[in-house]
Coordinates of C-alpha atoms in Angstrom, one line a residue:
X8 CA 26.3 22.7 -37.7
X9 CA 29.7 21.6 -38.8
X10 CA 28.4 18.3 -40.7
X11 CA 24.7 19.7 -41.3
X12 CA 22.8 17.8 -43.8
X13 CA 26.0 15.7 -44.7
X14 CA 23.5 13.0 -45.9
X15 CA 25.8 10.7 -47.5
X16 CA 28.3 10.7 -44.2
X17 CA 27.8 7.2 -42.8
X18 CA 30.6 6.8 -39.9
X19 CA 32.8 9.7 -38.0
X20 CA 35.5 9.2 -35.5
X21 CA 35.9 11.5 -32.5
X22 CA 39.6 12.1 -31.3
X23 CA 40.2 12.0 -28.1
X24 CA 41.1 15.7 -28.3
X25 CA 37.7 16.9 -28.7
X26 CA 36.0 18.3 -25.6
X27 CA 32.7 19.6 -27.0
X28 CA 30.3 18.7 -29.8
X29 CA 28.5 22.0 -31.4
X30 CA 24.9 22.5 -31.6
X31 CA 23.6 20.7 -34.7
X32 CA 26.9 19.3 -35.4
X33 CA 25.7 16.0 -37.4
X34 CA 21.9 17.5 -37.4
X35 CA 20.2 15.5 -40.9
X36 CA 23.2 13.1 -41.4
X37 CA 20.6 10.4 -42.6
X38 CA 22.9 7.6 -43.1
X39 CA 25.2 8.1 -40.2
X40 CA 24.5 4.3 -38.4
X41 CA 26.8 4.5 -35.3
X42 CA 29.0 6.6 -33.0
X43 CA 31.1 6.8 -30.2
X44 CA 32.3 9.9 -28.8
X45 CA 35.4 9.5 -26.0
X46 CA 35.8 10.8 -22.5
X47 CA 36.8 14.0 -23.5
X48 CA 33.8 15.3 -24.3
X49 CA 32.2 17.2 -21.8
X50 CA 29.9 18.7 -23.6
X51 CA 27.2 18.4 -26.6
X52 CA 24.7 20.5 -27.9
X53 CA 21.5 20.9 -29.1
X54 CA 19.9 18.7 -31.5
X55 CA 23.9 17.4 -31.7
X56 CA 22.3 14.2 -33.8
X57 CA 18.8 15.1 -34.8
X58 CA 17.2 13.8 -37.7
X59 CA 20.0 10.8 -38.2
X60 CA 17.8 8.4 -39.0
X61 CA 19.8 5.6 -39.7
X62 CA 21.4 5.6 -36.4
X63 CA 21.4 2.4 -34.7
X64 CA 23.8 2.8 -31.3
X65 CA 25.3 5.3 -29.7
X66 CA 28.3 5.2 -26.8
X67 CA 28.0 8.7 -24.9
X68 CA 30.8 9.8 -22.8
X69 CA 30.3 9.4 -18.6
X70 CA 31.4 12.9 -18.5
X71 CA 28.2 15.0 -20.1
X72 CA 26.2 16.4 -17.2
X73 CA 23.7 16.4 -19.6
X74 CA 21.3 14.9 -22.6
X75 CA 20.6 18.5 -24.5
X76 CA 17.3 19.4 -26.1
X77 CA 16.3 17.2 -28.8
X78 CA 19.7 15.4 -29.2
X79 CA 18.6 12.3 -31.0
X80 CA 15.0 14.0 -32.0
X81 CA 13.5 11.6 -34.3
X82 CA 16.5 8.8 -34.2
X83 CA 13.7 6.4 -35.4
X84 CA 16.2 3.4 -36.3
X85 CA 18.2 3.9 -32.7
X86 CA 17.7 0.3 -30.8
X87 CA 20.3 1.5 -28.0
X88 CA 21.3 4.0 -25.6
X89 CA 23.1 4.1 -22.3
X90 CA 22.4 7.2 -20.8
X91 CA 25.9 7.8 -18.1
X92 CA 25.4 8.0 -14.3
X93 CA 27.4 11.8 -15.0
X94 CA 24.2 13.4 -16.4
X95 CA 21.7 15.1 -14.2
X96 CA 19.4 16.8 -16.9
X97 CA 17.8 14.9 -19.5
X98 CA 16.7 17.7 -22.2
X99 CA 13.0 18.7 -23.8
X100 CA 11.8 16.1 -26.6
X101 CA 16.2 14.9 -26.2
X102 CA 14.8 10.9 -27.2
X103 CA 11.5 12.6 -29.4
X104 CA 10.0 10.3 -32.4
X105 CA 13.3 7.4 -31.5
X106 CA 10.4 4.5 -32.6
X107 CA 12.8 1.4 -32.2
X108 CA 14.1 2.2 -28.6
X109 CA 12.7 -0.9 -26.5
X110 CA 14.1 -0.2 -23.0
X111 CA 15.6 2.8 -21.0
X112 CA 17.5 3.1 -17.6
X113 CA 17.5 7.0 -15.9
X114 CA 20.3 6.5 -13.6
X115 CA 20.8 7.5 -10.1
X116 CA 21.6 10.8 -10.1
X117 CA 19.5 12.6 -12.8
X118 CA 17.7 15.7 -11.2
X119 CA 15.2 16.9 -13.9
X120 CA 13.8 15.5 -16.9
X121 CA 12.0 18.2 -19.3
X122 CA 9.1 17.2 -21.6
X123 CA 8.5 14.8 -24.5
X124 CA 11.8 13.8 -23.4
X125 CA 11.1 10.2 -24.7
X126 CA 7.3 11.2 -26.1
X127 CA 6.5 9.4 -29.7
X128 CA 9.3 6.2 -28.6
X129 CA 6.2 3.9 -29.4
X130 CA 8.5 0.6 -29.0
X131 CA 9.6 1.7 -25.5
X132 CA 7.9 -1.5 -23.4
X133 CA 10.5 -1.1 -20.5
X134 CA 11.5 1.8 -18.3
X135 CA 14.1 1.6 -15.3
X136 CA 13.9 4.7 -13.3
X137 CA 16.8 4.5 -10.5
X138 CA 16.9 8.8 -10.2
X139 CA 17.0 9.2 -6.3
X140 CA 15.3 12.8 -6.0
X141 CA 14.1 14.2 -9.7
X142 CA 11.4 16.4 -11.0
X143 CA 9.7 16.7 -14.2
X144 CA 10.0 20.3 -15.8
X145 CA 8.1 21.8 -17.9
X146 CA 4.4 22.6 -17.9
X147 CA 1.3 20.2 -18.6
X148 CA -1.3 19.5 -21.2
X149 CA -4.3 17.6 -20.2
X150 CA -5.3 17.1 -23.9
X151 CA -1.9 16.0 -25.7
X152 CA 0.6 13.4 -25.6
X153 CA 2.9 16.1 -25.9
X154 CA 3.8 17.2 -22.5
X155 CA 4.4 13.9 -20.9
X156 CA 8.1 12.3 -20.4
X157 CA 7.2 8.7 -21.8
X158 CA 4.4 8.2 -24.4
X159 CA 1.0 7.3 -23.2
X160 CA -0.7 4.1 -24.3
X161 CA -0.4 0.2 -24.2
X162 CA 3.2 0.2 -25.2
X163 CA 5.0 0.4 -21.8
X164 CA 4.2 -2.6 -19.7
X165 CA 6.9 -2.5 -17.4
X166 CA 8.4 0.4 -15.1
X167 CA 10.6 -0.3 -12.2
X168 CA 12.0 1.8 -9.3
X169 CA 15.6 1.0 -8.1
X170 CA 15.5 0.6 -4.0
X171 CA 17.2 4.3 -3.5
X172 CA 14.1 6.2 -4.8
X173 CA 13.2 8.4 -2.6
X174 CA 10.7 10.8 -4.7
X175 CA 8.0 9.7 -8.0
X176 CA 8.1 12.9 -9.9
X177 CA 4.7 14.4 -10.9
X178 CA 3.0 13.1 -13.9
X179 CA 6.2 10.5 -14.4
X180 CA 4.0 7.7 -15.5
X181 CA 1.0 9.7 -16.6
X182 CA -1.5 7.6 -18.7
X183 CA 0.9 4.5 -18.8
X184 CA -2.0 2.1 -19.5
X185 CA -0.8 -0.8 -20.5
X186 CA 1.0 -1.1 -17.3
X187 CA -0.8 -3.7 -14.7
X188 CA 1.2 -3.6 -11.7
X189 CA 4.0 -1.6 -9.8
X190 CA 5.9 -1.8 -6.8
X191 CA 6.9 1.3 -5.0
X192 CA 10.2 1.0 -2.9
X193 CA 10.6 1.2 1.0
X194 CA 13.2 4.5 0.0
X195 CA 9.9 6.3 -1.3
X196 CA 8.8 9.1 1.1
X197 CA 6.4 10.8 -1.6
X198 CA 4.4 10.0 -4.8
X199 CA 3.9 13.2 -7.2
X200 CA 0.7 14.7 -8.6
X201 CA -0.9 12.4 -11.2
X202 CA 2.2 10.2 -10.9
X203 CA 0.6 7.0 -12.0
X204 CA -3.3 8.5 -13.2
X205 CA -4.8 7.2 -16.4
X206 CA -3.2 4.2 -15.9
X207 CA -5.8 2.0 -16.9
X208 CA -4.8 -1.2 -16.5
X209 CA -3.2 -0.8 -13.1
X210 CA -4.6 -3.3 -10.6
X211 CA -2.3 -4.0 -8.1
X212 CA 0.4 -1.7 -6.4
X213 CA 3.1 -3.2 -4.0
X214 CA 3.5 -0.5 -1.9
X215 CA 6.6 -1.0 0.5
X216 CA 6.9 1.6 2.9
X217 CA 6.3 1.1 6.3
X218 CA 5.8 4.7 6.9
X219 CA 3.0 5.9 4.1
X220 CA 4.3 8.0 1.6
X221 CA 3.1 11.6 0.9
X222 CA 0.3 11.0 -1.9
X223 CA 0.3 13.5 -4.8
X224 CA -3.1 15.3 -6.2
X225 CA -4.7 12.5 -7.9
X226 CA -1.2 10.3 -7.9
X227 CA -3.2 7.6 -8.6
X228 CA -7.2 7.0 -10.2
X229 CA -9.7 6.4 -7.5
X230 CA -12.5 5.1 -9.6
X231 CA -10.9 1.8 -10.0
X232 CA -12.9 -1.1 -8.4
X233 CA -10.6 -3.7 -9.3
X234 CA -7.6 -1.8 -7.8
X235 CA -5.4 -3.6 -4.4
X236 CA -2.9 -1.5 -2.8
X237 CA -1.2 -4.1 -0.9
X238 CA 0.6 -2.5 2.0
X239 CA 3.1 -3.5 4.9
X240 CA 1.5 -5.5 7.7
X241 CA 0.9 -3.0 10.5
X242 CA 1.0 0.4 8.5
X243 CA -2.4 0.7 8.0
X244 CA -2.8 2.8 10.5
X245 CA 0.3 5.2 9.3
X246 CA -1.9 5.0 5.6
X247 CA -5.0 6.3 6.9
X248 CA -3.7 8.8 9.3
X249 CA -3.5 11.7 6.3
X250 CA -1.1 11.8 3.8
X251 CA -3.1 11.9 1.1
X252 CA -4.6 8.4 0.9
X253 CA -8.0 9.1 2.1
X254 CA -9.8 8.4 -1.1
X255 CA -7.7 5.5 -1.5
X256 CA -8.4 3.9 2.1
X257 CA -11.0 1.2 0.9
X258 CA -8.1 -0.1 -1.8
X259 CA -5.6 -0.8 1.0
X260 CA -5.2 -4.3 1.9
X261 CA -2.1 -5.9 4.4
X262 CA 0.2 -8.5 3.4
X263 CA 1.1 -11.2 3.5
X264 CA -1.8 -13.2 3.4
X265 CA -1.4 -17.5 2.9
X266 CA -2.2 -20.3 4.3
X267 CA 0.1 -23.3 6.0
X268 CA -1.1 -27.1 5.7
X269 CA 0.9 -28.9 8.9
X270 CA 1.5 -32.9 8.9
X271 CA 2.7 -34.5 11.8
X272 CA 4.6 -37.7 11.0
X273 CA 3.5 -39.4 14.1
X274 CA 0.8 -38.5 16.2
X275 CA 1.8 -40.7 19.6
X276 CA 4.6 -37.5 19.9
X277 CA 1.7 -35.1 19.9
X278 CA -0.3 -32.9 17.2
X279 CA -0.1 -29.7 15.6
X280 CA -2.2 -26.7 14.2
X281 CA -1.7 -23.9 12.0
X282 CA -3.9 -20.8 11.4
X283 CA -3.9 -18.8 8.0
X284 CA -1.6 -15.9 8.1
X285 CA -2.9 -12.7 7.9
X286 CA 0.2 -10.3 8.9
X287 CA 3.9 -10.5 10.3
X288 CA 4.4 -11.3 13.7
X289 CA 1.5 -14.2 14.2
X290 CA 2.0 -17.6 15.7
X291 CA 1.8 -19.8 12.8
X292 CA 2.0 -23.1 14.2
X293 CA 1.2 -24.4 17.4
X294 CA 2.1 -27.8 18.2
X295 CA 1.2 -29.5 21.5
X296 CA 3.0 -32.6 23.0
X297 CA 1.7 -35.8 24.6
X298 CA 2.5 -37.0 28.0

């Protein structure tokens, strides 16, 4: 709590002889706009910058293994954040009630992200999630907003997976509905309970494995009649052989599916026909030659 309710502070600089940041440190410095804090910080603590809501950017240090509980709780003027590939563990309600944050990458190696970790960011319209193997702690509340890692409703339209994915933590895009489609990467060998449910507005899902995923409780609605889950040619069979897609079977649909117009220049040489293509691996075109 060293500058606690310093109100009228409106720019620090951290020495590079700092290696930690107290809990509460610049908690309520309302007119604090930016900050960098060097490499030799390891550490910061709880609710570090909570409450500054004039801060606009931040520059955290690549050597926190962490985002700590509520560090930038209700930030609401903060329009930037790069959150370092060091940090594993992005705290409870640690982005809570930051209104003008647009976009957000979770790097590679972040293990667990607690609750309301970025709940109430009603600008956020673009999430990258690149975190190979991560889980979502805490426990879950059907009936509030509160207990979900991104904030449900129309605002988020877009939310990629980097190609090392390997798992879609439970309830990670829980009632997400303004998103319309997703593509789920080759790395992905299993999709969380109620990963992508209540997303309303999802209609299509590019799903790239070969080798069908493990399918969470309810990882995705099954009362959507407009749904496609378009799948790798030949791995139907891999889909409907368990897994968890059996109420999803009658969504699944192979790609690629297009069709090829053929000319032949000149038709003394021969002709030439072409079928639609319906999977990999067909014969497209088929030309015959003339004695």
């Amino acid at each position: 709590s060293a500058f606690r309710n310093c109100t009228n502070l409106t720019s620090v600089t951290i020495p590079n002889s700092v290696s930690s940041i107290g809990k509460e440190s610049f908690y309520n410095c309302g007119s604090l706009t930016s900050v960098t804090i060097p490499n030799s910080v390891s550490s910061i603590g709880q609710a570090a910058f909570a409450y500054c809501s004039s801060l606009t950017s931040v520059t955290l240090p690549n050597t926190i293994p962490s985002i700590s509980q509520q560090m930038f709780f209700m930030c609401g003027s903060l329009t930037s954040v790069t959150i370092p590939n060091s940090v594993t563990t992005i705290g409870f309600g640690s982005f809570y009630g930051c209104s003008s944050l647009t976009s957000v990458t979770i790097p590679k190696f972040v293990e667990s992200i607690y609750g309301h970790a970025f709940a109430a960011c009603n600008g956020l319209t673009t999430v990258a999630f690149n975190a190979d193997s991560c889980t979502i702690a805490g426990s879950f509340n059907l009936y509030t907003d509160w207990d979900y890692v991104f904030p449900t409703g129309r605002g988020i339209t877009t939310f990629t997976f980097g190609n090392n994915v390997k798992v879609i933590p439970d309830y990670l895009c829980y009632g997400l509905s303004g998103l319309t489609s997703v593509s789920i990467p080759d790395s992905v060998t299993s999709i969380g309970d109620c990963a992508f449910q209540n997303c309303s507005s999802l209609d299509t899902v590019i799903m790239l494995p070969v080798i069908a995923p493990v399918a969470g409780s309810s990882c995705f609605d099954n009362n959507s009649t407009s749904r496609i889950f378009l799948i790798p040619c030949g791995s139907y069979n891999s889909y409907s052989n368990g897994n968890g897609w059996g109420s999803y079977l009658s969504f699944l649909q192979e790609h690629i599916s297009y069709t090829i117009t053929v000319g032949v220049n000149n038709t003394t040489y021969g002709s030439a026909t072409n079928t639609p293509v319906t999977c990999a691996g067909q014969t497209i075109i088929s030309a015959i030659a003339n004695n």
